[in-house]
Amino acid sequence: MAKIRLVVAALLAVLLAACSGSAVSGGGDAAGGDAASEPADGAGDAASAPSEGAASEAAGGEPIDVGLLIPTSGVYALLGEDIRNGFELYLEQNGGALGGRPVETVEVDEGEAAETGVRGAQRLVEEDQVDTVVGIVSSAVALGVRDLFDERQIPLILTNAGADDLTGAAASDYIFRTSFSNRQPNYAMGRWLAEEGVEDLFIIAPDYAAGREQAAGAREAYEAGGGTVVGEAFPPFTTTQDYQPFLQQIRDSGAQAVHAFFSGGEAIAFVQQYQQFGLAEEIPLYGSGFLTDTTVLPQQGAAAEGIRTALHYAPALENPTNQAFVEAYTAAYDEPPTQYAVAAWDAAQLLDLALADFEGEIADDPEGFVTALEGVGEIDSPRGPFTLSDTHNPEQPFYLLEVAPGDDGQLTNIVVEELGSVEDPN
Ligand code: PHB
């Protein structure tokens, strides 16, 4: 009997969400009304529900309003789509609920710049009055909204933006991250390059908060291991279409290797131009894994072959949670998942587990909800299980990846070796 009541409540939640405005969707529904991102029929069947007991029973009680702040325009638009997909997949697998409560999602475009992202966050917090916000790709946006969330005591779960300070010097009780700090993958890569005795490194990244931090992480580890950085370049962020002047600078520097951070549309352009300029045969290209992740690899094609990067996730990782996740995600969206989708799926899981352990409304007891989030412990992620540090950043291992043909002959990121974890300096 109780079970029937819960199922009716879940159906009601989906109906309610369907009636409530174009940008709002119930958790079990397709995301944001965008047909391209709609999970295929039966998407939720492919993998078992990830968290036992919490939401899978079916939803009841007042809905939780979740603001999804992701780029749906600009150089990082592809990343936003993956975040939406990962979040929606988790909801789909859990009957549209988190912690047994129905979910309503409001999606707002983060855009490309800090200003657009801050405006989007203000809208979610002030007009839509959401209980929590999930998302944000750009560090510039995340840094711009830090005080808003901190002062208003609204939990923000970052699913990408790696701004080091947000889980370091400027950490907030209300900001959690399920992705990485910018320093982490780059430090892992720089450390490996030095250990391998790769000499004379050139470092390149876009000129904004994340580019500067990712470059700094690589330099720190590489120099600590005895390497010499022979040059560095920071092309203007979002406006550089032609990387030739920078590629010429690399060639002229006498570098023996290059470490790069680019992502989304910029990663596609940089990797293609690196090959077209003839550098791919002259100087091996390394980087943080965003450079060749599954979002951009299909468009980079052969230009990416052989590039080695460091990241905390690849679809090829062998663990049961990942195998089920890859199967469900691929069935739903017809493409393999990325670390962006994983971070969003894990953010949903974090909320699910915290809400299962929390009574009442988040807005009435934000401190209590932070305690519930902090109490979650281990998250059973497709990247492997991880916990959050005292400043709410994932403590996780990184992997050396290489773009090479997979079993099906398609280019993919194969896992070469584990690189260990990287501690955040606090
Ligand atoms: C960031 O701005 O923090 C950022 C953006 C894209 C990435 C990684 C980090 O792929």
Coordinates of C-alpha atoms and ligand atoms in Angstrom, one line a residue:
M1 CA 0.0 0.0 0.0
A2 CA 2.7 2.4 1.0
K3 CA 4.6 1.5 -2.2
I4 CA 1.5 2.4 -4.3
R5 CA 1.2 5.8 -2.6
L6 CA 4.9 6.5 -3.4
V7 CA 4.5 5.5 -7.0
V8 CA 1.4 7.8 -7.4
A9 CA 3.4 10.6 -5.8
A10 CA 6.2 10.1 -8.3
L11 CA 3.8 10.1 -11.3
L12 CA 2.2 13.3 -9.9
A13 CA 5.7 14.9 -9.7
V14 CA 6.4 14.2 -13.3
L15 CA 3.0 15.5 -14.3
L16 CA 3.4 18.7 -12.3
A17 CA 6.9 19.3 -13.8
A18 CA 5.5 18.8 -17.3
C19 CA 2.9 21.6 -16.7
S20 CA 5.4 24.1 -15.3
G21 CA 7.1 26.2 -17.9
S22 CA 9.5 25.5 -20.7
A23 CA 12.8 25.7 -18.8
V24 CA 11.6 23.5 -15.9
S25 CA 11.5 19.8 -16.1
G26 CA 10.8 17.0 -13.7
G27 CA 13.7 14.8 -13.0
G28 CA 12.5 11.8 -14.9
D29 CA 11.7 14.0 -17.9
A30 CA 14.0 15.0 -20.7
A31 CA 16.3 17.9 -19.9
G32 CA 15.4 21.5 -20.7
G33 CA 13.1 20.6 -23.6
D34 CA 16.0 20.0 -25.8
A35 CA 15.3 17.2 -28.1
A36 CA 18.9 16.5 -28.8
S37 CA 19.6 15.7 -25.2
E38 CA 16.5 13.6 -24.6
P39 CA 17.4 10.2 -23.3
A40 CA 16.3 7.4 -25.6
D41 CA 13.4 5.2 -24.5
G42 CA 14.4 2.8 -21.7
A43 CA 17.5 4.8 -20.8
G44 CA 16.9 4.2 -17.2
D45 CA 16.8 0.5 -17.5
A46 CA 20.3 -0.2 -18.6
A47 CA 22.1 0.3 -15.2
S48 CA 20.9 -0.4 -11.7
A49 CA 20.1 2.5 -9.4
P50 CA 23.4 3.7 -8.0
S51 CA 22.4 4.5 -4.5
E52 CA 20.6 2.0 -2.4
G53 CA 17.4 3.0 -0.8
A54 CA 17.7 6.7 -1.2
A55 CA 15.6 7.9 -4.1
S56 CA 14.9 4.7 -5.9
E57 CA 11.8 3.9 -3.8
A58 CA 9.9 6.7 -5.6
A59 CA 9.3 10.3 -4.7
G60 CA 7.2 12.0 -2.1
G61 CA 6.9 15.3 -0.3
E62 CA 7.7 18.8 -1.5
P63 CA 9.8 19.0 -4.6
I64 CA 13.4 20.0 -4.4
D65 CA 14.1 22.8 -6.9
V66 CA 17.5 22.4 -8.6
G67 CA 19.0 25.1 -10.7
L68 CA 21.2 23.8 -13.5
L69 CA 23.6 26.5 -14.5
I70 CA 25.5 25.3 -17.6
P71 CA 26.8 26.7 -20.9
T72 CA 24.3 26.2 -23.7
S73 CA 26.2 28.7 -25.9
G74 CA 29.8 29.6 -26.6
V75 CA 33.0 27.5 -26.6
Y76 CA 31.9 25.3 -23.7
A77 CA 28.4 24.5 -25.0
L78 CA 29.3 20.9 -25.7
L79 CA 30.4 20.5 -22.1
G80 CA 27.1 21.9 -20.8
E81 CA 25.2 19.3 -22.8
D82 CA 27.2 16.5 -21.1
I83 CA 26.5 17.9 -17.7
R84 CA 22.8 18.1 -18.4
N85 CA 22.9 14.5 -19.7
G86 CA 24.7 13.1 -16.6
F87 CA 22.4 14.8 -14.2
E88 CA 19.2 13.8 -16.0
L89 CA 20.5 10.2 -16.4
Y90 CA 20.8 9.9 -12.6
L91 CA 17.3 11.2 -12.1
E92 CA 16.0 8.9 -14.7
Q93 CA 17.6 6.0 -13.0
N94 CA 16.1 7.1 -9.7
G95 CA 12.5 7.7 -10.6
G96 CA 12.9 11.4 -10.9
A97 CA 13.7 11.8 -7.3
L98 CA 16.6 12.7 -5.0
G99 CA 16.5 11.5 -1.4
G100 CA 13.0 10.3 -2.0
R101 CA 11.8 13.8 -3.0
P102 CA 10.6 14.8 -6.4
V103 CA 12.9 17.1 -8.3
E104 CA 12.2 20.1 -10.5
T105 CA 15.0 21.4 -12.6
V106 CA 15.3 24.9 -13.9
E107 CA 18.1 25.4 -16.5
V108 CA 19.9 28.6 -17.2
D109 CA 22.7 29.4 -19.7
E110 CA 26.0 30.2 -18.1
G111 CA 27.3 31.7 -21.4
E112 CA 31.0 32.3 -22.0
A113 CA 31.9 35.1 -19.6
A114 CA 31.8 35.7 -15.9
E115 CA 29.0 38.4 -16.4
T116 CA 26.6 36.1 -18.2
G117 CA 27.2 33.3 -15.6
V118 CA 26.7 35.7 -12.6
R119 CA 23.5 37.0 -14.1
G120 CA 22.3 33.4 -14.6
A121 CA 23.1 32.5 -11.0
Q122 CA 21.3 35.6 -9.7
R123 CA 18.2 34.6 -11.7
L124 CA 18.2 31.1 -10.2
V125 CA 18.7 32.4 -6.7
E126 CA 16.5 35.5 -6.7
E127 CA 13.8 34.8 -9.2
D128 CA 13.5 31.1 -9.3
Q129 CA 14.4 30.7 -5.6
V130 CA 16.0 27.3 -6.2
D131 CA 17.0 25.2 -3.2
T132 CA 20.4 24.4 -4.7
V133 CA 22.4 25.0 -7.9
V134 CA 24.4 22.3 -9.8
G135 CA 26.8 23.0 -12.7
I136 CA 29.1 25.8 -13.8
V137 CA 31.9 25.0 -16.3
S138 CA 34.0 28.1 -16.2
S139 CA 36.3 29.0 -13.3
A140 CA 35.7 32.7 -14.2
V141 CA 31.9 32.2 -13.5
A142 CA 32.5 30.1 -10.4
L143 CA 34.8 32.7 -8.9
G144 CA 32.2 35.4 -9.8
V145 CA 29.4 33.7 -8.0
R146 CA 31.2 32.5 -4.9
D147 CA 30.0 35.3 -2.5
L148 CA 26.4 35.1 -3.7
F149 CA 26.2 31.4 -2.7
D150 CA 28.2 31.9 0.5
E151 CA 26.2 34.9 1.7
R152 CA 22.8 33.5 0.8
Q153 CA 23.7 30.1 2.2
I154 CA 22.6 28.2 -0.9
P155 CA 24.5 25.0 -1.6
L156 CA 26.3 25.0 -4.9
I157 CA 27.7 21.8 -6.4
L158 CA 30.3 22.5 -9.0
T159 CA 30.4 19.9 -11.8
N160 CA 33.4 21.2 -13.6
A161 CA 34.8 24.7 -12.8
G162 CA 38.2 23.9 -11.2
A163 CA 39.1 27.3 -9.7
D164 CA 41.7 26.3 -7.1
D165 CA 40.7 28.9 -4.5
L166 CA 37.1 27.7 -4.3
T167 CA 38.3 24.6 -2.5
G168 CA 41.4 26.3 -1.1
A169 CA 41.9 29.9 0.2
A170 CA 38.4 31.0 -0.7
A171 CA 36.5 27.8 0.3
S172 CA 32.9 28.2 1.4
D173 CA 30.8 26.0 3.6
Y174 CA 28.2 26.1 0.8
I175 CA 30.4 25.2 -2.2
F176 CA 31.1 21.6 -3.1
R177 CA 32.8 20.2 -6.1
T178 CA 32.5 16.8 -7.8
S179 CA 35.0 17.4 -10.6
F180 CA 38.6 18.4 -9.8
S181 CA 40.6 21.5 -8.9
N182 CA 42.5 23.0 -11.9
R183 CA 45.8 22.1 -10.3
Q184 CA 45.1 18.4 -10.0
P185 CA 45.3 16.9 -13.5
N186 CA 48.0 19.3 -14.5
Y187 CA 50.2 18.5 -11.5
A188 CA 49.8 14.8 -12.2
M189 CA 50.9 15.4 -15.8
G190 CA 53.8 17.7 -15.0
R191 CA 55.0 15.2 -12.4
W192 CA 55.0 12.3 -14.9
L193 CA 56.8 14.4 -17.6
A194 CA 59.6 15.2 -15.1
E195 CA 59.8 11.6 -13.9
E196 CA 60.1 10.4 -17.5
G197 CA 62.9 12.8 -18.1
V198 CA 61.0 14.8 -20.8
E199 CA 63.1 17.9 -21.3
D200 CA 62.4 21.5 -22.2
L201 CA 58.7 22.0 -21.9
F202 CA 56.5 24.7 -23.4
I203 CA 53.2 25.4 -21.6
I204 CA 50.1 26.9 -23.3
A205 CA 46.6 27.6 -22.1
P206 CA 43.8 30.2 -22.6
D207 CA 44.2 33.5 -20.8
Y208 CA 41.6 33.3 -18.0
A209 CA 41.5 32.0 -14.5
A210 CA 41.4 28.3 -15.4
G211 CA 44.1 28.5 -18.0
R212 CA 46.5 30.3 -15.7
E213 CA 45.9 27.8 -12.9
Q214 CA 46.2 24.7 -15.1
A215 CA 49.5 26.1 -16.5
A216 CA 50.7 26.8 -13.0
G217 CA 49.9 23.3 -11.8
A218 CA 51.9 21.7 -14.6
R219 CA 54.8 24.1 -14.2
E220 CA 55.0 23.5 -10.4
A221 CA 55.2 19.7 -10.6
Y222 CA 57.5 19.7 -13.6
E223 CA 59.9 22.1 -12.1
A224 CA 59.8 20.4 -8.7
G225 CA 60.9 17.2 -10.6
G226 CA 63.8 19.0 -12.1
G227 CA 62.4 20.0 -15.5
T228 CA 62.9 23.3 -17.3
V229 CA 60.0 25.3 -18.8
V230 CA 61.4 27.0 -22.0
G231 CA 58.3 29.1 -22.8
E232 CA 54.7 29.8 -22.0
A233 CA 51.9 31.4 -23.9
F234 CA 48.3 32.4 -23.0
P235 CA 46.2 33.1 -26.1
P236 CA 43.1 35.3 -25.5
F237 CA 40.2 33.2 -24.2
T238 CA 37.2 32.6 -26.5
T239 CA 38.4 35.0 -29.2
T240 CA 41.5 33.1 -30.6
Q241 CA 40.6 31.4 -33.8
D242 CA 44.0 31.2 -35.3
Y243 CA 46.7 29.6 -33.1
Q244 CA 49.5 30.0 -35.7
P245 CA 51.4 32.8 -34.0
F246 CA 51.5 30.7 -30.8
L247 CA 52.5 27.5 -32.7
Q248 CA 55.3 29.5 -34.3
Q249 CA 56.4 30.6 -30.8
I250 CA 56.5 26.9 -29.7
R251 CA 58.6 25.9 -32.7
D252 CA 61.0 28.8 -32.1
S253 CA 61.4 28.0 -28.4
G254 CA 63.3 24.8 -29.0
A255 CA 60.9 22.9 -26.8
Q256 CA 61.1 19.1 -26.7
A257 CA 57.5 18.7 -25.5
V258 CA 54.3 20.8 -25.1
H259 CA 51.8 20.7 -22.2
A260 CA 48.4 22.3 -23.1
F261 CA 45.1 23.0 -21.5
F262 CA 42.3 23.8 -23.9
S263 CA 38.7 22.5 -23.7
G264 CA 35.5 22.4 -25.8
G265 CA 35.7 24.3 -29.1
E266 CA 39.2 25.6 -28.3
A267 CA 40.6 22.1 -27.8
I268 CA 39.2 21.1 -31.2
A269 CA 40.8 24.1 -33.0
F270 CA 44.1 23.9 -31.2
V271 CA 44.7 20.1 -31.7
Q272 CA 43.7 20.4 -35.4
Q273 CA 46.0 23.4 -36.0
Y274 CA 48.8 21.8 -34.1
Q275 CA 48.8 19.0 -36.7
Q276 CA 48.1 21.2 -39.7
F277 CA 51.1 23.4 -38.7
G278 CA 53.3 20.3 -38.8
L279 CA 54.1 20.3 -35.0
A280 CA 52.5 16.9 -34.3
E281 CA 55.5 15.2 -36.0
E282 CA 58.0 17.5 -34.4
I283 CA 57.1 18.0 -30.8
P284 CA 54.9 15.6 -28.7
L285 CA 51.8 17.1 -27.3
Y286 CA 50.7 16.4 -23.7
G287 CA 48.1 18.1 -21.5
S288 CA 45.3 17.8 -19.0
G289 CA 42.7 15.4 -20.3
F290 CA 40.2 18.1 -21.4
L291 CA 42.4 18.5 -24.5
T292 CA 41.2 15.2 -26.1
D293 CA 38.2 14.1 -24.0
T294 CA 35.3 12.3 -25.6
T295 CA 33.5 15.6 -26.1
V296 CA 36.0 16.8 -28.6
L297 CA 37.8 13.7 -29.9
P298 CA 35.3 12.8 -32.6
Q299 CA 35.9 16.2 -34.2
Q300 CA 39.7 16.1 -33.7
G301 CA 39.9 12.7 -35.4
A302 CA 43.4 11.6 -36.5
A303 CA 45.0 14.9 -35.4
A304 CA 44.6 13.7 -31.8
E305 CA 46.2 10.3 -32.2
G306 CA 49.1 9.7 -29.8
I307 CA 48.4 12.7 -27.5
R308 CA 48.9 11.8 -23.9
T309 CA 47.0 13.5 -21.1
A310 CA 46.1 13.1 -17.4
L311 CA 42.6 13.0 -16.1
H312 CA 40.5 11.3 -13.4
Y313 CA 38.1 9.7 -15.8
A314 CA 38.0 7.8 -19.1
P315 CA 35.1 5.7 -20.4
A316 CA 37.5 2.8 -20.6
L317 CA 38.1 2.6 -16.8
E318 CA 37.3 -0.8 -15.6
N319 CA 35.1 -0.9 -12.6
P320 CA 31.5 -2.2 -12.2
T321 CA 30.0 1.2 -11.6
N322 CA 31.6 2.6 -14.7
Q323 CA 30.7 -0.3 -16.9
A324 CA 27.0 0.1 -15.9
F325 CA 27.3 3.9 -16.3
V326 CA 28.8 3.7 -19.8
E327 CA 26.2 1.2 -20.8
A328 CA 23.3 3.4 -19.5
Y329 CA 24.7 6.6 -20.8
T330 CA 25.5 5.2 -24.3
A331 CA 22.0 3.7 -24.5
A332 CA 20.5 7.1 -23.6
Y333 CA 22.6 9.5 -25.6
D334 CA 24.2 7.4 -28.3
E335 CA 27.7 8.5 -27.3
P336 CA 30.2 7.6 -24.6
P337 CA 30.2 9.6 -21.4
T338 CA 32.8 12.3 -20.4
Q339 CA 34.1 13.4 -17.1
Y340 CA 31.6 16.3 -17.3
A341 CA 28.7 13.8 -17.4
V342 CA 30.3 11.8 -14.6
A343 CA 30.7 14.9 -12.4
A344 CA 27.0 15.8 -12.9
W345 CA 25.9 12.2 -12.2
D346 CA 28.0 12.3 -9.0
A347 CA 26.5 15.6 -8.0
A348 CA 23.1 14.1 -8.3
Q349 CA 24.3 11.2 -6.2
L350 CA 25.7 13.5 -3.6
L351 CA 22.4 15.4 -3.3
D352 CA 20.5 12.1 -3.3
L353 CA 22.5 10.7 -0.4
A354 CA 22.5 13.9 1.6
L355 CA 18.7 14.4 1.2
A356 CA 18.1 10.9 2.2
D357 CA 19.7 11.8 5.5
F358 CA 18.0 15.2 5.9
E359 CA 14.6 16.2 7.2
G360 CA 12.8 19.4 6.2
E361 CA 13.6 22.1 3.7
I362 CA 17.0 23.1 2.7
A363 CA 16.1 26.8 2.8
D364 CA 15.0 26.5 6.4
D365 CA 18.1 24.7 7.6
P366 CA 21.0 25.4 5.2
E367 CA 23.6 24.6 7.8
G368 CA 21.9 21.3 8.5
F369 CA 22.0 20.4 4.9
V370 CA 25.7 21.3 4.6
T371 CA 26.3 18.9 7.5
A372 CA 24.3 16.2 5.5
L373 CA 26.4 16.9 2.4
E374 CA 29.6 16.7 4.4
G375 CA 28.4 13.4 6.0
V376 CA 27.9 11.6 2.7
G377 CA 31.4 9.9 2.8
E378 CA 32.3 7.8 -0.1
I379 CA 30.7 8.5 -3.5
D380 CA 30.4 5.4 -5.7
S381 CA 31.5 7.2 -8.9
P382 CA 32.1 5.8 -12.4
R383 CA 35.7 7.1 -11.9
G384 CA 36.0 4.8 -8.9
P385 CA 34.9 5.6 -5.3
F386 CA 36.0 8.9 -4.0
T387 CA 35.5 11.2 -0.9
L388 CA 35.5 14.9 -0.5
S389 CA 38.3 16.8 1.3
D390 CA 37.6 19.1 4.2
T391 CA 37.3 21.9 1.7
H392 CA 34.8 19.8 -0.4
N393 CA 37.1 18.8 -3.3
P394 CA 37.4 15.2 -4.6
E395 CA 40.3 13.2 -3.4
Q396 CA 40.9 11.0 -6.4
P397 CA 43.6 9.3 -8.5
F398 CA 44.5 10.5 -12.0
Y399 CA 45.3 8.3 -15.0
L400 CA 47.7 8.7 -17.9
L401 CA 45.5 8.5 -21.1
E402 CA 46.6 8.1 -24.7
V403 CA 44.5 8.7 -27.8
A404 CA 44.6 5.4 -29.7
P405 CA 42.3 3.1 -31.6
G406 CA 40.1 1.1 -29.2
D407 CA 38.7 -2.5 -29.7
D408 CA 36.2 -1.2 -32.3
G409 CA 39.0 0.6 -34.2
Q410 CA 37.6 4.1 -33.2
L411 CA 39.9 6.5 -31.6
T412 CA 39.5 6.6 -27.8
N413 CA 41.4 7.5 -24.7
I414 CA 43.1 4.3 -23.5
V415 CA 44.2 4.1 -19.9
V416 CA 48.0 3.7 -19.9
E417 CA 48.8 3.8 -16.2
E418 CA 47.6 5.2 -12.9
L419 CA 49.4 8.5 -11.9
G420 CA 48.3 8.6 -8.3
S421 CA 46.5 11.4 -6.5
V422 CA 47.3 15.1 -6.1
E423 CA 46.7 16.9 -2.8
D424 CA 45.3 20.4 -2.8
P425 CA 47.4 22.9 -0.9
N426 CA 45.2 24.6 1.6
Ligands
PHB1 C1 37.4 25.9 -15.9 O1 37.1 27.0 -16.4 O2 37.6 25.7 -14.7 C2 37.4 24.7 -16.9 C3 36.8 24.8 -18.1 C4 36.8 23.7 -18.9 C5 37.5 22.6 -18.6 C6 38.2 22.5 -17.4 C7 38.1 23.6 -16.5 O3 37.5 21.5 -19.4

